[in-house]
Amino acid sequence: LHECNDCSELIINIATLKDRGTVYFKEKQYDKAIELYNEGLKLEVSSSYQYLRDIYKDAYNELILNLHLNLALSYLKMDDFDLAIEQCNLALILDPVSVKGWYRRGEARLGGGEVTLALEDYKKVIEFQPDNKAALNKIQFCEAANTT
């Protein structure tokens, strides 16, 4: 195993970019938020610390997952449904039971007019979180839209 003196610093840098992006998101400056979230992911990708995932696995994976989920939500706010779906897909690779990943992908698919695919995503949310009222409402909406 390699020494990892800079690993915690890398995680802190990525987390700082995520947090700064979230500030912009809350101010509805989605383009700036997207820029910072992507910068965090670029740090992750350009990192030569492949063993980082092993040492800090849970915290690291959660951080990267949240960057993808935050990007998805930012793209949703900008009505860029294709990029939102792409980010949700990446999030779901990291965490196949991510309720936010399934729900946001459903939102992006619905926004893009893919009602049947959105319905499948909302049903996945219910599979993992049976009492999710937002997903239950979206299921009703999609089922009604499919019958018209």
mmCIF file of C-alpha atoms in Angstrom:
data_model
loop_
_atom_site.group_PDB
_atom_site.id
_atom_site.type_symbol
_atom_site.label_atom_id
_atom_site.label_comp_id
_atom_site.label_asym_id
_atom_site.label_seq_id
_atom_site.Cartn_x
_atom_site.Cartn_y
_atom_site.Cartn_z
ATOM 1 C CA LEU A 1 0.000 0.000 0.000
ATOM 2 C CA HIS A 2 1.288 3.443 -0.910
ATOM 3 C CA GLU A 3 1.731 6.257 1.540
ATOM 4 C CA CYS A 4 -1.057 8.736 1.076
ATOM 5 C CA ASN A 5 -0.027 12.027 2.618
ATOM 6 C CA ASP A 6 -1.954 14.049 0.036
ATOM 7 C CA CYS A 7 -5.079 11.863 -0.038
ATOM 8 C CA SER A 8 -6.917 13.636 2.754
ATOM 9 C CA GLU A 9 -5.932 16.960 1.202
ATOM 10 C CA LEU A 10 -7.370 15.852 -2.137
ATOM 11 C CA ILE A 11 -10.630 14.841 -0.472
ATOM 12 C CA ILE A 12 -10.767 18.186 1.336
ATOM 13 C CA ASN A 13 -10.168 20.038 -1.955
ATOM 14 C CA ILE A 14 -12.935 18.091 -3.702
ATOM 15 C CA ALA A 15 -15.301 18.652 -0.765
ATOM 16 C CA THR A 16 -14.508 22.376 -0.778
ATOM 17 C CA LEU A 17 -15.357 22.624 -4.476
ATOM 18 C CA LYS A 18 -18.615 20.763 -3.822
ATOM 19 C CA ASP A 19 -19.491 23.080 -0.942
ATOM 20 C CA ARG A 20 -18.660 26.189 -2.976
ATOM 21 C CA GLY A 21 -20.804 24.829 -5.805
ATOM 22 C CA THR A 22 -23.678 24.328 -3.389
ATOM 23 C CA VAL A 23 -23.482 27.990 -2.353
ATOM 24 C CA TYR A 24 -23.880 29.008 -6.004
ATOM 25 C CA PHE A 25 -26.679 26.465 -6.435
ATOM 26 C CA LYS A 26 -28.603 27.970 -3.521
ATOM 27 C CA GLU A 27 -28.156 31.382 -5.159
ATOM 28 C CA LYS A 28 -29.631 29.896 -8.359
ATOM 29 C CA GLN A 29 -26.319 30.429 -10.168
ATOM 30 C CA TYR A 30 -26.472 26.959 -11.659
ATOM 31 C CA ASP A 31 -23.809 27.530 -14.313
ATOM 32 C CA LYS A 32 -21.253 28.459 -11.632
ATOM 33 C CA ALA A 33 -22.338 25.532 -9.463
ATOM 34 C CA ILE A 34 -21.903 23.169 -12.418
ATOM 35 C CA GLU A 35 -18.444 24.569 -13.075
ATOM 36 C CA LEU A 36 -17.318 23.880 -9.497
ATOM 37 C CA TYR A 37 -18.898 20.422 -9.302
ATOM 38 C CA ASN A 38 -17.178 19.489 -12.567
ATOM 39 C CA GLU A 39 -13.901 20.878 -11.247
ATOM 40 C CA GLY A 40 -14.233 18.542 -8.254
ATOM 41 C CA LEU A 41 -14.803 15.587 -10.549
ATOM 42 C CA LYS A 42 -11.809 16.580 -12.682
ATOM 43 C CA LEU A 43 -9.635 16.554 -9.556
ATOM 44 C CA GLU A 44 -10.933 13.081 -8.835
ATOM 45 C CA VAL A 45 -10.295 11.832 -12.368
ATOM 46 C CA SER A 46 -6.870 13.438 -12.710
ATOM 47 C CA SER A 47 -5.772 12.073 -9.351
ATOM 48 C CA SER A 48 -3.017 9.513 -9.515
ATOM 49 C CA TYR A 49 -4.188 8.147 -6.169
ATOM 50 C CA GLN A 50 -5.980 5.013 -7.320
ATOM 51 C CA TYR A 51 -5.538 3.597 -3.830
ATOM 52 C CA LEU A 52 -7.480 6.577 -2.467
ATOM 53 C CA ARG A 53 -10.718 4.671 -3.006
ATOM 54 C CA ASP A 54 -9.455 1.823 -0.872
ATOM 55 C CA ILE A 55 -8.252 3.922 2.050
ATOM 56 C CA TYR A 56 -11.125 6.409 2.231
ATOM 57 C CA LYS A 57 -13.675 4.295 0.408
ATOM 58 C CA ASP A 58 -16.958 5.323 2.069
ATOM 59 C CA ALA A 59 -16.252 9.043 2.463
ATOM 60 C CA TYR A 60 -14.681 9.253 -0.967
ATOM 61 C CA ASN A 61 -17.500 7.413 -2.735
ATOM 62 C CA GLU A 62 -20.140 9.480 -0.964
ATOM 63 C CA LEU A 63 -18.379 12.689 -1.997
ATOM 64 C CA ILE A 64 -18.147 11.653 -5.668
ATOM 65 C CA LEU A 65 -21.747 10.392 -5.594
ATOM 66 C CA ASN A 66 -22.899 13.747 -4.232
ATOM 67 C CA LEU A 67 -21.026 15.627 -6.949
ATOM 68 C CA HIS A 68 -22.869 13.612 -9.601
ATOM 69 C CA LEU A 69 -26.219 14.069 -7.845
ATOM 70 C CA ASN A 70 -25.621 17.811 -7.445
ATOM 71 C CA LEU A 71 -24.686 18.099 -11.111
ATOM 72 C CA ALA A 72 -27.856 16.217 -12.048
ATOM 73 C CA LEU A 73 -29.988 18.601 -9.995
ATOM 74 C CA SER A 74 -28.218 21.646 -11.444
ATOM 75 C CA TYR A 75 -28.776 20.384 -14.990
ATOM 76 C CA LEU A 76 -32.431 19.717 -14.126
ATOM 77 C CA LYS A 77 -32.819 23.320 -12.970
ATOM 78 C CA MET A 78 -31.409 24.432 -16.334
ATOM 79 C CA ASP A 79 -33.720 22.030 -18.241
ATOM 80 C CA ASP A 80 -30.717 20.170 -19.638
ATOM 81 C CA PHE A 81 -32.327 16.771 -19.296
ATOM 82 C CA ASP A 82 -29.760 14.759 -21.259
ATOM 83 C CA LEU A 83 -26.871 15.904 -19.060
ATOM 84 C CA ALA A 84 -28.997 15.365 -15.943
ATOM 85 C CA ILE A 85 -29.681 11.777 -17.038
ATOM 86 C CA GLU A 86 -25.978 11.245 -17.727
ATOM 87 C CA GLN A 87 -25.049 12.404 -14.219
ATOM 88 C CA CYS A 88 -27.767 10.252 -12.656
ATOM 89 C CA ASN A 89 -26.468 7.238 -14.576
ATOM 90 C CA LEU A 90 -22.983 7.880 -13.175
ATOM 91 C CA ALA A 91 -24.416 8.261 -9.669
ATOM 92 C CA LEU A 92 -26.359 5.018 -10.006
ATOM 93 C CA ILE A 93 -23.206 3.166 -11.054
ATOM 94 C CA LEU A 94 -21.645 4.272 -7.754
ATOM 95 C CA ASP A 95 -24.778 3.574 -5.715
ATOM 96 C CA PRO A 96 -27.486 1.480 -7.390
ATOM 97 C CA VAL A 97 -29.870 2.127 -4.487
ATOM 98 C CA SER A 98 -29.541 5.920 -4.549
ATOM 99 C CA VAL A 99 -33.088 7.182 -4.157
ATOM 100 C CA LYS A 100 -31.974 10.646 -5.279
ATOM 101 C CA GLY A 101 -30.329 9.160 -8.358
ATOM 102 C CA TRP A 102 -33.463 7.262 -9.405
ATOM 103 C CA TYR A 103 -35.782 10.171 -8.583
ATOM 104 C CA ARG A 104 -33.711 12.803 -10.387
ATOM 105 C CA ARG A 105 -33.317 10.587 -13.421
ATOM 106 C CA GLY A 106 -37.094 10.167 -13.398
ATOM 107 C CA GLU A 107 -37.463 13.944 -13.275
ATOM 108 C CA ALA A 108 -35.047 14.379 -16.185
ATOM 109 C CA ARG A 109 -36.775 11.712 -18.240
ATOM 110 C CA LEU A 110 -40.171 13.223 -17.505
ATOM 111 C CA GLY A 111 -38.845 16.672 -18.432
ATOM 112 C CA GLY A 112 -37.583 15.212 -21.699
ATOM 113 C CA GLY A 113 -40.975 13.652 -22.441
ATOM 114 C CA GLU A 114 -39.932 10.050 -21.694
ATOM 115 C CA VAL A 115 -42.930 9.279 -19.475
ATOM 116 C CA THR A 116 -42.641 5.479 -19.576
ATOM 117 C CA LEU A 117 -38.945 5.540 -18.631
ATOM 118 C CA ALA A 118 -39.627 8.134 -15.911
ATOM 119 C CA LEU A 119 -42.322 5.851 -14.494
ATOM 120 C CA GLU A 120 -39.779 3.011 -14.242
ATOM 121 C CA ASP A 121 -37.394 5.268 -12.313
ATOM 122 C CA TYR A 122 -40.079 6.442 -9.901
ATOM 123 C CA LYS A 123 -41.051 2.816 -9.279
ATOM 124 C CA LYS A 124 -37.401 2.101 -8.384
ATOM 125 C CA VAL A 125 -37.599 4.889 -5.780
ATOM 126 C CA ILE A 126 -40.627 3.152 -4.234
ATOM 127 C CA GLU A 127 -38.779 -0.164 -4.277
ATOM 128 C CA PHE A 128 -36.148 1.355 -1.974
ATOM 129 C CA GLN A 129 -38.354 3.874 -0.149
ATOM 130 C CA PRO A 130 -42.000 2.711 -0.168
ATOM 131 C CA ASP A 131 -43.364 5.817 1.581
ATOM 132 C CA ASN A 132 -41.770 8.383 -0.755
ATOM 133 C CA LYS A 133 -44.755 10.665 -1.383
ATOM 134 C CA ALA A 134 -43.083 12.637 -4.184
ATOM 135 C CA ALA A 135 -42.362 9.445 -6.134
ATOM 136 C CA LEU A 136 -45.855 8.082 -5.480
ATOM 137 C CA ASN A 137 -47.333 11.319 -6.859
ATOM 138 C CA LYS A 138 -45.083 11.134 -9.925
ATOM 139 C CA ILE A 139 -46.131 7.517 -10.509
ATOM 140 C CA GLN A 140 -49.788 8.592 -10.501
ATOM 141 C CA PHE A 141 -48.977 11.445 -12.862
ATOM 142 C CA CYS A 142 -47.054 9.196 -15.284
ATOM 143 C CA GLU A 143 -49.716 6.499 -15.235
ATOM 144 C CA ALA A 144 -52.387 9.113 -15.991
ATOM 145 C CA ALA A 145 -50.253 10.575 -18.783
ATOM 146 C CA ASN A 146 -49.758 7.104 -20.298
ATOM 147 C CA THR A 147 -53.504 6.486 -20.471
ATOM 148 C CA THR A 148 -54.281 9.685 -22.355
#
